[in-house]
Amino acid sequence: MTIAPAPRIAVIVVAAGSGTRLGQEAPKAFVGIDGHTILRHALRGVFEAPEAQIVVVAPSGREGEALTEAREAAGDRAGQVSVVTGGATRQQSVAAGLRELWPSVEVVLVHDAARALTPPDVFARVIDAVDRTGWGVVPGLPVVDTIKRVDGQQVVEAVDRSELTAAQTPQGFRRDVLETAYAVASEEFTDDAALVAAAGHRVAVVQGDALAFKITTPADLDRARHLAVPVPPVSHPGAGQANGQRVGVGTDVHAYGGDGALWLAGLEWPGERGLSGHSDGDAVAHAIVDALLSAAGLGDIGTHFGTSRPEFAGAHADAFLARTRQLLGEAGWVVANVAVQVQSNAPKLAPRRAEAEAVLSAALGGAPVSVAATTTDGLGFAGEGVGVQAFAVALIQAAR
Ligand SMILES: Nc1ccn([C@@H]2O[C@H](COP(=O)(O)OP(=O)(O)OP(=O)(O)O)[C@@H](O)[C@H]2O)c(=O)n1
Ligand SMILES: C[C@](O)(CO)[C@H](O)COP(=O)(O)O
């Protein structure tokens, strides 16, 4: 059995930021581009680059998800991957990654997961320049805007942009240079090149790439969604998604006995017995929520709408479905269609089927929803009129 040589190179992928400027609920690394996260796209480029130890620095509490993403990207190189917990600042996160390096590592690249579309040749250029010069190395792009120095709202002078470069990542360093620079750092820097230069080391610039832009704002995410190349399906059978689609399943049961009229399939049914529950008890809506979350791998209704969420107490289908659609959107998915069947003795759904389908579809941004109903011929709790159960299947597809 041949044992792979211990890697000379390491790439620290910093992915522990909160993504404040992106403004989404999930930490930025776990926001979806096309059904795959920003982190997964970043790791695609990292693993297409020259072979290295890969250290992913993840937000506290999200290490497991990061490891799953990293192992999926790594394929048969999963043994070269580790995940550590990041810190309050990017610099602290890099320091956490440095502590994870293997003894064999001589060259260290530090890369923003937020630069998710960085082509592998940028990594190669940075590594080559570190090897040739021994300096720190930054990929950069010419500045195309006129840059002005300001004092508040007042422009004080123009800056000669020919003397500037827009620094990107991965930034590369000899390991001893980076570690000694971090050991003496007494202030926060926005990138590692500045920290290394402050410690007295020289830094070179090599050609960056327009695709290595940092996903910082919602406009950057839109741009990435138009530019991203689909992540190839993982090698092991049954994993990944066929051409960017996934299916999910959901069920829900509610007993009669709730206050007020019945709410079911997004409609109010005056004169019918209400269903009990934290919300309005609409089993049809909740089964759809579970089917959508199941398809996207985002847990289930309890993950996002549990009784600890008072804003959903008494809430109706539209609130649940709109929020679920938003969660899928943040993860890079759009709803293709939903089918749901309810099993109950009442109400007679057929006369209002079209109305129910319209309400549910509207809450899902117009995605088709088909609603069916059946009795259980008197069998079980549904047949005995104790409660209602619903079964839903959802198809989602990667947002483009
Ligand atoms: N404490 C931090 C802060 C940032 N980063 C990482 O550093 C890279 C560049 O940071 P930035 O784009 O600013 O990400 P965020 O800090 O998440 O964004 P924001 O400033 O909008 O919150 C990102 O890949 C981010 O995940 C990190 O690992 N740990
Ligand atoms: C490291 C970096 O991407 C180089 O341009 C940039 O400094 C990160 O800045 P941020 O404010 O942490 O996004």
Coordinates of N, CA and C and ligand atoms in Angstrom, one line a residue, residues 13-23 27-29 38 57-59 86-94 111-115 169 190 214-217, ligand 1:
V13 N -8.4 27.7 5.0 CA -9.6 28.3 4.4 C -10.4 29.0 5.5
V14 N -10.3 30.3 5.6 CA -11.0 31.0 6.7 C -12.5 31.2 6.3
A15 N -13.4 30.6 7.1 CA -14.8 30.5 6.8 C -15.6 30.7 8.0
A16 N -15.0 31.5 9.0 CA -15.7 31.6 10.3 C -16.4 32.9 10.5
G17 N -16.5 33.7 9.4 CA -17.1 35.0 9.5 C -18.6 34.9 9.6
S18 N -19.3 36.0 10.1 CA -20.7 36.0 10.3 C -21.5 36.5 9.0
G19 N -20.8 37.2 8.2 CA -21.4 37.7 7.0 C -22.4 38.8 7.2
T20 N -22.0 39.7 8.1 CA -22.9 40.8 8.5 C -23.4 41.6 7.2
R21 N -22.4 41.9 6.4 CA -22.7 42.7 5.2 C -23.6 42.0 4.2
L22 N -23.6 40.7 4.3 CA -24.4 39.9 3.3 C -25.8 39.8 3.8
G23 N -26.0 39.9 5.1 CA -27.4 40.1 5.7 C -28.3 38.9 5.6
P27 N -24.4 31.9 8.7 CA -23.0 32.5 8.5 C -22.7 32.4 7.0
K28 N -21.9 33.4 6.6 CA -21.7 33.5 5.1 C -21.3 32.2 4.4
A29 N -20.4 31.5 5.1 CA -19.8 30.3 4.4 C -20.9 29.3 4.1
I38 N -21.3 28.6 -0.2 CA -20.1 29.4 -0.6 C -18.9 28.5 -0.2
V57 N -11.4 26.8 8.7 CA -11.7 27.5 10.0 C -13.2 27.8 10.0
A58 N -14.0 27.2 10.8 CA -15.4 27.3 10.8 C -16.0 28.1 11.9
P59 N -17.2 28.6 11.8 CA -17.9 29.3 12.9 C -18.1 28.3 14.0
G86 N -13.1 29.0 14.5 CA -12.6 30.3 14.2 C -12.7 31.2 15.4
G87 N -12.2 32.4 15.3 CA -12.2 33.4 16.3 C -13.1 34.6 16.0
A88 N -13.0 35.6 16.9 CA -13.8 36.8 16.7 C -13.4 37.7 15.5
T89 N -12.2 37.5 15.1 CA -11.7 38.3 14.0 C -11.1 37.4 13.0
R90 N -10.9 37.9 11.8 CA -10.3 37.0 10.7 C -8.9 36.6 11.2
Q91 N -8.2 37.6 11.8 CA -6.8 37.3 12.2 C -6.8 36.1 13.2
Q92 N -7.7 36.2 14.1 CA -7.8 35.1 15.2 C -8.1 33.8 14.5
S93 N -8.9 33.8 13.5 CA -9.3 32.6 12.8 C -8.1 32.0 12.0
V94 N -7.3 32.9 11.4 CA -6.1 32.4 10.8 C -5.1 31.8 11.8
H111 N -6.7 31.6 2.6 CA -7.7 31.9 1.6 C -9.1 32.2 2.2
D112 N -9.7 33.2 1.7 CA -11.1 33.5 2.2 C -12.1 32.6 1.5
A113 N -12.8 31.9 2.3 CA -13.9 31.1 1.7 C -14.9 32.0 0.9
A114 N -14.9 33.2 1.3 CA -15.8 34.2 0.7 C -15.4 34.5 -0.8
R115 N -14.2 34.1 -1.1 CA -13.7 34.3 -2.5 C -13.9 32.9 -3.2
T169 N -7.2 36.8 -2.2 CA -6.6 35.7 -1.6 C -6.7 34.5 -2.6
T190 N -6.2 43.7 8.3 CA -7.3 43.1 7.5 C -6.8 42.0 6.6
K214 N -14.5 38.8 -3.7 CA -15.0 38.4 -2.4 C -16.5 38.6 -2.3
I215 N -17.3 37.6 -1.9 CA -18.7 37.7 -1.8 C -18.9 38.4 -0.4
T216 N -19.3 39.7 -0.5 CA -19.4 40.5 0.7 C -20.9 41.0 0.9
T217 N -21.4 41.5 -0.2 CA -22.8 42.1 -0.2 C -23.8 41.2 -1.0
Ligands
LIG1 N1 -13.9 36.1 12.5 C1 -13.8 35.9 11.2 C2 -14.1 36.9 10.2 C3 -13.9 36.6 8.9 N2 -13.5 35.3 8.6 C4 -13.4 34.9 7.2 O1 -12.5 35.9 6.5 C5 -13.0 36.0 5.1 C6 -13.1 37.5 4.8 O2 -13.9 38.1 5.7 P1 -15.3 38.8 5.3 O3 -15.5 38.8 3.8 O4 -15.3 40.2 6.0 O5 -16.4 37.9 6.0 P2 -17.3 38.2 7.2 O6 -16.5 38.7 8.3 O7 -18.2 37.0 7.4 O8 -18.2 39.4 6.6 P3 -18.7 40.7 7.4 O9 -17.5 41.6 7.6 O10 -19.7 41.3 6.4 O11 -19.4 40.2 8.6 C7 -14.3 35.3 5.0 O12 -14.1 34.1 4.3 C8 -14.7 35.0 6.5 O13 -15.4 33.8 6.6 C9 -13.2 34.3 9.5 O14 -12.8 33.2 9.2 N3 -13.3 34.7 10.8

